[in-house]
XYZ file of C-alpha atoms in Angstrom:
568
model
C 119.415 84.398 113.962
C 122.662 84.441 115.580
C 123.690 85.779 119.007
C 124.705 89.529 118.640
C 126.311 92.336 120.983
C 123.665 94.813 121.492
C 124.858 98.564 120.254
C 125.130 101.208 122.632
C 122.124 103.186 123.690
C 120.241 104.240 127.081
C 120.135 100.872 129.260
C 116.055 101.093 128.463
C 114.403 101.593 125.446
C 110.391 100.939 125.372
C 107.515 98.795 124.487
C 104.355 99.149 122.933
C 101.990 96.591 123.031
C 99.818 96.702 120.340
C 96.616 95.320 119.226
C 96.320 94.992 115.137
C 92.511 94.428 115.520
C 91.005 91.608 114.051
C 92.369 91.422 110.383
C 91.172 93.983 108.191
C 94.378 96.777 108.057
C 91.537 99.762 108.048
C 91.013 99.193 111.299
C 94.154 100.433 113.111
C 94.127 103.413 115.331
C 96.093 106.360 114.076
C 98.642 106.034 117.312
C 98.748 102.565 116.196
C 100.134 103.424 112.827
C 102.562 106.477 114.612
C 104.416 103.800 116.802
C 104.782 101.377 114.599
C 106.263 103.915 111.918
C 108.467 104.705 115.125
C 109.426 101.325 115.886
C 113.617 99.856 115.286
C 112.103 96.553 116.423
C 108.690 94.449 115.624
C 107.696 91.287 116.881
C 104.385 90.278 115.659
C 101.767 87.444 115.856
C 102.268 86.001 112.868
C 98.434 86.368 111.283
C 98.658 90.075 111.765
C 101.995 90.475 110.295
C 100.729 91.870 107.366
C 98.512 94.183 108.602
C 101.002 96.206 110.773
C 104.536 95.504 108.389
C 103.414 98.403 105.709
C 103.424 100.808 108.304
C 106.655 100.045 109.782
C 109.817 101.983 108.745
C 112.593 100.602 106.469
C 115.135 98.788 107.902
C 113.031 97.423 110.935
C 114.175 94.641 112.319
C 110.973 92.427 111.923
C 110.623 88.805 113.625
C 107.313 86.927 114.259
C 105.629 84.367 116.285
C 105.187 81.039 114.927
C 101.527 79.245 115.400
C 101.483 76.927 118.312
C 100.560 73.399 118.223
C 97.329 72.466 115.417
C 95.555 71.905 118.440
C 95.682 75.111 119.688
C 95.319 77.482 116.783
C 93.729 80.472 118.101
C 95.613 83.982 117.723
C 97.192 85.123 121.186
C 97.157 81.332 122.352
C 99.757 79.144 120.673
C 103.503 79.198 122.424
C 105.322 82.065 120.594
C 108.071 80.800 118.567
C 110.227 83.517 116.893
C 111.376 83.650 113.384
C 113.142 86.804 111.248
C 111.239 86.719 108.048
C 113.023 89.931 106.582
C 116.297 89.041 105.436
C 116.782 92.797 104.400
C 116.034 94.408 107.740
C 118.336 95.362 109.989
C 118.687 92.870 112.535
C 121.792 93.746 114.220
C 121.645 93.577 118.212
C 117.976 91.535 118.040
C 119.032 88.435 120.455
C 118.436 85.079 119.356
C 116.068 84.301 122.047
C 112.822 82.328 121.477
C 110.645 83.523 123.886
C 108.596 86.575 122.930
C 109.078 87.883 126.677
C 112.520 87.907 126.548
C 113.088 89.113 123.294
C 111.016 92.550 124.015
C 113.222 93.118 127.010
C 116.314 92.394 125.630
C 115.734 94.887 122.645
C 114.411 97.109 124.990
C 116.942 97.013 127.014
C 119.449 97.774 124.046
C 117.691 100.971 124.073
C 115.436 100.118 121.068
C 111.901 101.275 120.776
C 110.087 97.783 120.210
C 106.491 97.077 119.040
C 104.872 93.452 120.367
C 101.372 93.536 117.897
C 99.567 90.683 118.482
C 95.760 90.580 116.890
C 92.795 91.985 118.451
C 93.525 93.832 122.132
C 96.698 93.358 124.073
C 94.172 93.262 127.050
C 92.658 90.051 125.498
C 95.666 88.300 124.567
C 96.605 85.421 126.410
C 100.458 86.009 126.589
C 100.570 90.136 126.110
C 99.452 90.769 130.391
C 102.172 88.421 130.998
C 105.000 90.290 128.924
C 103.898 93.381 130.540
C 104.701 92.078 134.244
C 107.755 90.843 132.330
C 108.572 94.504 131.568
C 107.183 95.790 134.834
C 109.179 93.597 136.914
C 112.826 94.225 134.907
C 111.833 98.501 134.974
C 111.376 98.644 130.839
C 108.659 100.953 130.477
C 105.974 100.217 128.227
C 102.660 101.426 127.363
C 99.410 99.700 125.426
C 98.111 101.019 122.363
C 94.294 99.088 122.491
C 92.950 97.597 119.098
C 89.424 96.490 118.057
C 88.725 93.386 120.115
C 88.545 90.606 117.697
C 85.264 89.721 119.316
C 83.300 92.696 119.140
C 85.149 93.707 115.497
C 83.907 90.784 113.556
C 80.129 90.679 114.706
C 79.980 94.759 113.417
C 81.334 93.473 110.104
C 78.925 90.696 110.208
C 75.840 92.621 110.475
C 75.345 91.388 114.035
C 74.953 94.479 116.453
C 75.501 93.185 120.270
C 72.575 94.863 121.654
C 69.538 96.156 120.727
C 66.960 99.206 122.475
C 66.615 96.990 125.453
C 70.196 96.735 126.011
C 70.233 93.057 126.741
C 73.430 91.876 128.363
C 76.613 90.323 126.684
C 78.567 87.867 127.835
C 82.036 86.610 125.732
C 83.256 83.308 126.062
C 86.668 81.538 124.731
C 85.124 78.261 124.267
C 88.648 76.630 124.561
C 89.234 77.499 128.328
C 85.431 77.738 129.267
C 84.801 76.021 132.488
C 81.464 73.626 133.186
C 80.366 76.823 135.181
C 80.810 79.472 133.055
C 78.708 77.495 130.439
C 76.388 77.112 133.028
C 76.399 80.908 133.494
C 75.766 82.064 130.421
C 73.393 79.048 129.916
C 70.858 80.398 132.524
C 71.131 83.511 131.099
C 68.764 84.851 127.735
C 71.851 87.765 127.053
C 73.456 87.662 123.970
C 76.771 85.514 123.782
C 79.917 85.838 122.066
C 81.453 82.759 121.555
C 85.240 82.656 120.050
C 85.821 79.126 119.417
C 87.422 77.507 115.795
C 85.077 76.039 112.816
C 85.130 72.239 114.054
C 84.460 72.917 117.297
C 81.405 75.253 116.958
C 79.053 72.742 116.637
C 80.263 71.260 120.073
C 80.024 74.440 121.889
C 76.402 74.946 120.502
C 75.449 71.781 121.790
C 77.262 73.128 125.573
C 75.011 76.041 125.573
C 72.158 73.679 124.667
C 72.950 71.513 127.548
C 73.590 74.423 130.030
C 69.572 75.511 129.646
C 69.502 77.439 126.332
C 66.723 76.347 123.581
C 67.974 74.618 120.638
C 66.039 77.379 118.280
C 68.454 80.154 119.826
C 69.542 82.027 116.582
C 72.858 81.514 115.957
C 75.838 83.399 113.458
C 79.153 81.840 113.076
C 81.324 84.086 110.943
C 85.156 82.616 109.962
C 88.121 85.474 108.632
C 86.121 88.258 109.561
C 86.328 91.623 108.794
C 88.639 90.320 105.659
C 87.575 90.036 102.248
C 87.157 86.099 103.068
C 84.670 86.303 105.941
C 81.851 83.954 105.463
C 79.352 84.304 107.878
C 76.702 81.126 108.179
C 73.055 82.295 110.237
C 71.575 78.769 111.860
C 70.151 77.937 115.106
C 71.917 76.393 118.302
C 69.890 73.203 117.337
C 70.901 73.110 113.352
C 74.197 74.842 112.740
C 75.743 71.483 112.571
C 73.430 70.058 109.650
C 74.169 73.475 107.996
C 77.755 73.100 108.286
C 77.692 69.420 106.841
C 75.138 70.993 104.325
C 77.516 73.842 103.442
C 80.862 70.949 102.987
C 82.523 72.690 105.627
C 84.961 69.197 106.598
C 87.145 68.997 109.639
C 90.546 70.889 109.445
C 93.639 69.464 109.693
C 95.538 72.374 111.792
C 92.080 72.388 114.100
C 90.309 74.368 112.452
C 90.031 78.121 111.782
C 89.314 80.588 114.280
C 85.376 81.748 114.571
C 82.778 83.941 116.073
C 79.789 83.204 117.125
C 76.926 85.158 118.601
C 74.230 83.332 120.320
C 71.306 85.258 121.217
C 67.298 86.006 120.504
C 68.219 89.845 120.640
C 71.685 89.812 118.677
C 69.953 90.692 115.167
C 70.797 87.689 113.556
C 67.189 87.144 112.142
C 67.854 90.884 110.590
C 71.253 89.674 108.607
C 69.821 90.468 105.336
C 69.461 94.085 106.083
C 72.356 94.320 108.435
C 75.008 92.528 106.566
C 77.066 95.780 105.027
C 80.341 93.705 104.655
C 79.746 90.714 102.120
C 76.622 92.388 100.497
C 79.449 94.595 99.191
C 79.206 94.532 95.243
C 82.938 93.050 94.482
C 83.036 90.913 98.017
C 85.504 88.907 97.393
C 86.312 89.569 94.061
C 89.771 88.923 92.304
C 90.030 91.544 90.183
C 93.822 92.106 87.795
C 94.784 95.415 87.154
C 96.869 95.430 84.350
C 98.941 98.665 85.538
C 101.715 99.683 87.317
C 101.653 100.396 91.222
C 102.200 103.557 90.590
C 99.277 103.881 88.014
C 96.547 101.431 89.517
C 97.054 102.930 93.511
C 93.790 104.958 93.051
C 91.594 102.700 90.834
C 92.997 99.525 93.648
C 91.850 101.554 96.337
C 88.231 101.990 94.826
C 88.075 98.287 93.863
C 88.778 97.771 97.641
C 85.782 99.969 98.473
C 83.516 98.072 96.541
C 84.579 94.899 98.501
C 87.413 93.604 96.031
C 91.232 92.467 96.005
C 92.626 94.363 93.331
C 96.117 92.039 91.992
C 98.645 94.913 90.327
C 100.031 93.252 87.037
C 102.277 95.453 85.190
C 102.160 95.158 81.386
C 104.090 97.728 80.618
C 107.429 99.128 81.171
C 108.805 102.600 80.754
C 112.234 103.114 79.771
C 114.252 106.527 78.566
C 114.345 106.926 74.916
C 117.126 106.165 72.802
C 118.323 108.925 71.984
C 117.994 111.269 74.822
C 119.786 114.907 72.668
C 115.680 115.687 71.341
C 114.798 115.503 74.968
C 117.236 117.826 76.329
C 116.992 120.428 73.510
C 113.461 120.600 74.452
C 113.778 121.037 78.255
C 116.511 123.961 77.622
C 113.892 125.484 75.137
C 111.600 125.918 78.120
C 114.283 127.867 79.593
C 114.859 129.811 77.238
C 111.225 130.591 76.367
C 110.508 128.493 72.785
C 107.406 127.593 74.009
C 103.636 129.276 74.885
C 102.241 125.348 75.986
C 103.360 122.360 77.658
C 100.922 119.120 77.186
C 101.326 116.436 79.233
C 99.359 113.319 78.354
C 100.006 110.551 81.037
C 101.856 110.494 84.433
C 104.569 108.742 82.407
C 105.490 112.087 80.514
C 105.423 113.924 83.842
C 107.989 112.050 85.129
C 110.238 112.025 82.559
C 110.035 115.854 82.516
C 110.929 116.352 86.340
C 113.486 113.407 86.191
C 115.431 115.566 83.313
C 114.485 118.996 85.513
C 116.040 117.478 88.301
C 119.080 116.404 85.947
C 119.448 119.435 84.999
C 119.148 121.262 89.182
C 115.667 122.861 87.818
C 112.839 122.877 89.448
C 108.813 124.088 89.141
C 110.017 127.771 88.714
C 111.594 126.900 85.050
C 107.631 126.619 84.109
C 107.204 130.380 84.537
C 105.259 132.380 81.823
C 104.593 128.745 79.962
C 100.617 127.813 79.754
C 100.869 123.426 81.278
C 97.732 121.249 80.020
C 97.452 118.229 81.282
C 94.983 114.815 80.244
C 93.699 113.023 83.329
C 93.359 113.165 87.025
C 96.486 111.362 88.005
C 98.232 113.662 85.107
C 97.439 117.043 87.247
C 97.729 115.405 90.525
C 101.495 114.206 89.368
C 101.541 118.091 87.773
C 100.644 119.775 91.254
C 102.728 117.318 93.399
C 105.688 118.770 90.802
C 104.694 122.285 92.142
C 102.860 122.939 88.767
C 99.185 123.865 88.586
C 97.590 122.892 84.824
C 96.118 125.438 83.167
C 93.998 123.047 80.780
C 92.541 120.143 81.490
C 89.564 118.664 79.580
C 86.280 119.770 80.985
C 84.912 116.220 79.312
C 86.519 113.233 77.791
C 89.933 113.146 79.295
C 91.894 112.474 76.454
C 93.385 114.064 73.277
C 90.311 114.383 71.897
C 88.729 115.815 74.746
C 91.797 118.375 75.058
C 91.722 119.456 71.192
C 87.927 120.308 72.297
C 88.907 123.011 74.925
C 92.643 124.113 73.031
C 92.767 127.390 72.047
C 93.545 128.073 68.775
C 96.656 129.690 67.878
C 95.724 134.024 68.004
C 99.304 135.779 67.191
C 97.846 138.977 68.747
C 97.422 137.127 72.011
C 100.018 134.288 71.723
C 103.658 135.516 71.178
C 105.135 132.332 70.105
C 103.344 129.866 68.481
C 105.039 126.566 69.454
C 103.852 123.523 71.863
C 106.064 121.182 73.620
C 104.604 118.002 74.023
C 106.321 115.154 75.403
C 104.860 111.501 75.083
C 105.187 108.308 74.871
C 107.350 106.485 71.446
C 104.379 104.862 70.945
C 101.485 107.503 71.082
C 99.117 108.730 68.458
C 99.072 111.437 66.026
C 95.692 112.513 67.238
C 96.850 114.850 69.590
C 99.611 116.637 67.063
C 97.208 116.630 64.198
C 95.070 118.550 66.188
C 97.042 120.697 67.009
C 98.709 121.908 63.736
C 95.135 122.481 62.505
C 94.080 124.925 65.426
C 97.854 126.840 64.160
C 100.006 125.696 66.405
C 103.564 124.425 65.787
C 104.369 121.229 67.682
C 107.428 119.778 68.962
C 106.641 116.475 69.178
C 108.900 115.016 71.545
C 109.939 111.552 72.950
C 110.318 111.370 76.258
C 109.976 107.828 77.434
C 109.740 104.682 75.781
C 107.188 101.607 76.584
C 108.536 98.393 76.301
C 106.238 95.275 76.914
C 106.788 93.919 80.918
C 108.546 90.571 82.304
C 105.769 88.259 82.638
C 104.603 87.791 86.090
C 104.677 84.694 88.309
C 103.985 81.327 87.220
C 101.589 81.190 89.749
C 99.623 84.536 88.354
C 99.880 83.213 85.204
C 97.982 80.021 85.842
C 95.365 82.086 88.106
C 95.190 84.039 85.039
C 94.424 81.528 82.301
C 93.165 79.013 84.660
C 90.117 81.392 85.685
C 91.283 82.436 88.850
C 90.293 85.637 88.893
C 86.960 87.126 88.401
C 87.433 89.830 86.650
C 89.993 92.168 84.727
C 90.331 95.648 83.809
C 91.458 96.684 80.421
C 92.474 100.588 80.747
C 93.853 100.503 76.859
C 94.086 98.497 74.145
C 98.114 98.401 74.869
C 97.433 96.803 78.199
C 95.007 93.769 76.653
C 97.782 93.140 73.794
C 100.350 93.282 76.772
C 98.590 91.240 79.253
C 97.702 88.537 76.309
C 101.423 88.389 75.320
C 103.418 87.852 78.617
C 100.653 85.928 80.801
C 98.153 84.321 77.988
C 94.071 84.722 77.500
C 92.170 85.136 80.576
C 89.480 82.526 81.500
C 86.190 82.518 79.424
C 84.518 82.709 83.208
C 86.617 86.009 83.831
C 84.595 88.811 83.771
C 86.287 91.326 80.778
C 85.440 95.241 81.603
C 87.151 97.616 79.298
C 87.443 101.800 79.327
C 86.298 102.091 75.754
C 85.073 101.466 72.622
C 88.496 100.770 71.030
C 89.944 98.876 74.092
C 86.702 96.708 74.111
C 87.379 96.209 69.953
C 91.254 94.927 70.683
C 89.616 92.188 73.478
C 87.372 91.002 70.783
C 89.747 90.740 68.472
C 91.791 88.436 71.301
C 88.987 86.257 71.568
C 87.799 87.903 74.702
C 84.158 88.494 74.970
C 83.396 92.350 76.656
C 81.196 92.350 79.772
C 81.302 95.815 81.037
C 82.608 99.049 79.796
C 82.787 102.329 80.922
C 80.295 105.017 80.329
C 83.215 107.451 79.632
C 86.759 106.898 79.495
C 87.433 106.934 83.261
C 89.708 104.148 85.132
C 87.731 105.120 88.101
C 84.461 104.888 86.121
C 85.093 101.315 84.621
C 85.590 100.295 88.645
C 82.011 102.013 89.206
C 80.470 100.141 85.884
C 82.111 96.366 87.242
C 80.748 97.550 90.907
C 77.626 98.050 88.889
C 77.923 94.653 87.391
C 78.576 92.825 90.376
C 75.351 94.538 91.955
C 73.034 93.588 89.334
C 75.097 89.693 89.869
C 74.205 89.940 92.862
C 70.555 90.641 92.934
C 70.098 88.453 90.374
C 70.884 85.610 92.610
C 69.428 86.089 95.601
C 65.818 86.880 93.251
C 66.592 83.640 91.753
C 66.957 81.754 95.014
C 70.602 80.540 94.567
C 73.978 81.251 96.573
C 75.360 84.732 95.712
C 78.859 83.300 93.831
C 81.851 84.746 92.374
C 82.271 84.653 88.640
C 85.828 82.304 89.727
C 83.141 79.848 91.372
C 81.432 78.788 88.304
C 81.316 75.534 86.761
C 84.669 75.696 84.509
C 83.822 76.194 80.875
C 80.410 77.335 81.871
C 79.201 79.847 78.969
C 78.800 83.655 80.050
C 76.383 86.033 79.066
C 76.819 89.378 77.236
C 76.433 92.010 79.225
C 74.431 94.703 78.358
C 76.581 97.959 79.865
């Protein structure tokens, strides 16, 4: 970054020092999420960048702090080294200093409203106290936003409460700058200890406690990337979690390991795991799972796969373009003007859009739907519907589709209905179902193209490979568009990738790809085919721990290994 002038402004701005928690982005505090949305200037840690950059405003001017040295990997602890890593913020008057310090005085002092996040609580970092007496001393007011300590954050998602009825005393320890006498202290004492310390090195602070008085049967949890969908959480004793890391593979790290913690303790639950661990016993934990969908189309059923413990990866298959010939289109949106219609069916978000966008062309807005009856097929189709200002009045009380909309139509009553004629926009690629229907209950239809879908760029090489390589555990097929779509650009998924598809006729167009069906949904529900693979991954699940063997993902298997049919 080069040296800049800093823009005029009051000689201070302010700081917030903020603490991200300890990796999972649910976890920041609602003030957390106001100042950073506030914030013209963020310097992060860099392992928690991601967790606080989607709240931050555009045009930020975002740097973060390098790792220190491989020997000294834990977060807060490494020297901060600063970096821009967002060529398309706005950087302008962020000094090219290297120190973290100096940096969040200087901006502040430019009259910029600056965010330090570093993971866990500022009040636990190692370098955060000393930026504050940095601030104090130069008069650039700052205040602290606390975050979930890393080390009381990770045990909750662990299944490893701190204390029990008795309330037996905790002690924490940073087994990096723990003196002889502070393992002596918590040694002599039968409290439960929190231990943050990195995976190679757990083994050696086990065998500190050991030799400062505790027994060598002391239960013992280490748990690595916790509270993100790759914690791992190992449940030994003070005496054996080194055999059970050798047992489990786990090899010395070149960078020094990963950053763990570990409770110690007779009273810290970790005999109770089993029934305690709410976090990876999740049905999905883990999980890989492609959405074939646009963003704008898979933000709901992504944020149920993330309940059920999995990392939804958006793939668009599908692209949406005007139509050709727009004149059809236009006629059609003056006709509901002028009042040629009695109904307006919408059939997909898509056809929404493309009705507002031309609206909007044209300077109308919600009130040109006045006096016309709107029907709508799907959830996301009335939620786009009511976010236009328009309130459906039809929408299937069963099967959301066209089917499931003939069922509740009206048909066409010239006593009741003075004109006859529907307006339904769609897709250049829809079916007649929907039309055919319609003419039979009476009703003239102007069957109208509003939008055309065009197959997607493929995705990234790298997406690709996961893709046919079987990195990914499982896919969801919401159409038979979206398997030919996904096939075409990005090639067959992985015989080991679990296939779940909406319906009957989606689940025949796999087949007929070579793709053997796992799951389907009960009805034809995005969110219900995420309920059927939770389903799935439950009854996985179970399977495996009745059976005696690790609890896997389907990506884990022994490539080429053979899968069952499913019976859903």
């Amino acid at each position: 970054m080069s040296p800049t002038t800093l823009s005029a402004g009051p000689e201070h701005g302010h700081v917030t020092f903020l603490g991200a928690g300890p990796g999972d982005p649910g976890l920041l505090t609602l003030r957390a999420v106001e100042a950073l949305a506030n914030a013209d200037v963020l310097v992060a840690e860099h392992e928690v960048l991601d967790v606080v950059r989607t709240h931050a405003r555009q045009g930020v001017a975002v740097v973060h702090t390098d790792p220190g040295p491989s020997s000294d990997p834990l977060p807060g602890t490494g020297t901060p080294q600063l970096t821009v890593v967002d060529g398309t913020s706005t950087t302008a008057g962020v000094p090219a200093v290297r120190d973290a310090a100096h940096l969040v005085m200087e901006a502040a002092r430019g009259g910029r409203r600056v965010v330090r996040a570093v993971s866990g609580d500022p009040g636990l970092d190692t370098y955060a106290a000393a930026e504050m007496l940095a601030c104090a001393a130069a008069g650039v007011p700052f205040e602290v936003v606390p975050g979930i300590a890393t080390a009381v954050g990770v045990p909750a998602y662990a299944g490893v409460p701190l204390r029990d009825a008795q309330g037996a005393d905790v002690r924490f320890v940073d087994a990096r700058t723990a003196s002889d006498r502070c393992w002596t202290e918590v040694g002599a004492s039968d409290g439960t200890v929190v231990v943050s310390t990195t995976l190679d090195s757990v083994a050696a602070a086990a065998g500190e406690l050991v030799s400062a008085g505790r027994k060598p049967d002391t239960p013992l949890t280490v748990t690595v990337a916790g509270t993100t969908t790759r914690q791992r959480t190992w449940t030994a004793t003070l005496g054996t979690i080194a055999q059970m890391l050798k047992q489990a593979k786990v090899l010395p790290s070149p960078d020094g390991g990963r950053p763990v913690i570990a409770v110690v303790g007779e009273r810290s639950a970790a005999a109770q795991r089993d029934q305690l661990s709410w976090f990876e016993s999740k049905p999905l934990f883990g999980w890989r799972v492609l959405v074939p969908r646009t963003k704008e189309q898979a933000a709901s059923l992504s944020d149920q796969l993330r309940s059920y413990g999995a990392v939804p990866h958006e793939v668009p298959t599908i692209a949406v373009e005007p139509p050709r010939t727009p004149q059809q289109m236009e006629r059609a949106v003056k006709g509901l003007v002028t009042g040629r219609y009695e109904w307006i069916a919408f059939t997909s978000v898509n056809a929404v859009k493309a009705v507002r966008e031309k609206f909007e062309e044209y300077g109308l807005d919600a009130r040109a739907f006045a006096g016309i009856k709107v029907a709508a097929v799907g959830e996301q189709t009335a939620k786009a519907l009511v976010a236009f200002g328009v309130k459906p009045d039809l929408v299937p009380s069963g099967e959301q589709s066209a089917a499931g909309l003939l069922e509740d139509w009206p048909p066409y009553d010239p006593v009741f209905d003075p004109i006859d004629r529907v307006f339904l926009p769609r897709a250049d690629i829809a079916t007649e179902t929907l039309v055919a229907g319609l003419i039979e209950l009476g009703w003239e239809v102007d069957d109208v193209t509003a939008y055309r879908t065009v197959r997607a760029s493929p995705p990234p090489a790298e997406t690709r490979e996961a893709i046919k390589g079987g990195g990914f555990d499982a896919v969801l097929f919401t159409s038979s568009s979206t398997v030919r779509n996904l096939v075409g650009i990005a090639g067959k998924p992985h015989n080991v990738t679990v296939i779940a598809c909406i319906g009957p006729a989606t689940a025949k167009t796999a087949e007929e790809h070579g793709l053997r069906v796992d799951v389907m949904a009960p009805e034809p529900s995005a969110l219900k085919l995420a309920e059927a693979l939770a389903e799935f991954g439950a009854r996985r699940r179970t399977a495996a721990l009745e059976a005696g063997d690790p609890v896997t993902r389907p990506s884990e298997r022994r490539p080429g290994a053979r899968r069952r049919r499913s019976t859903t």
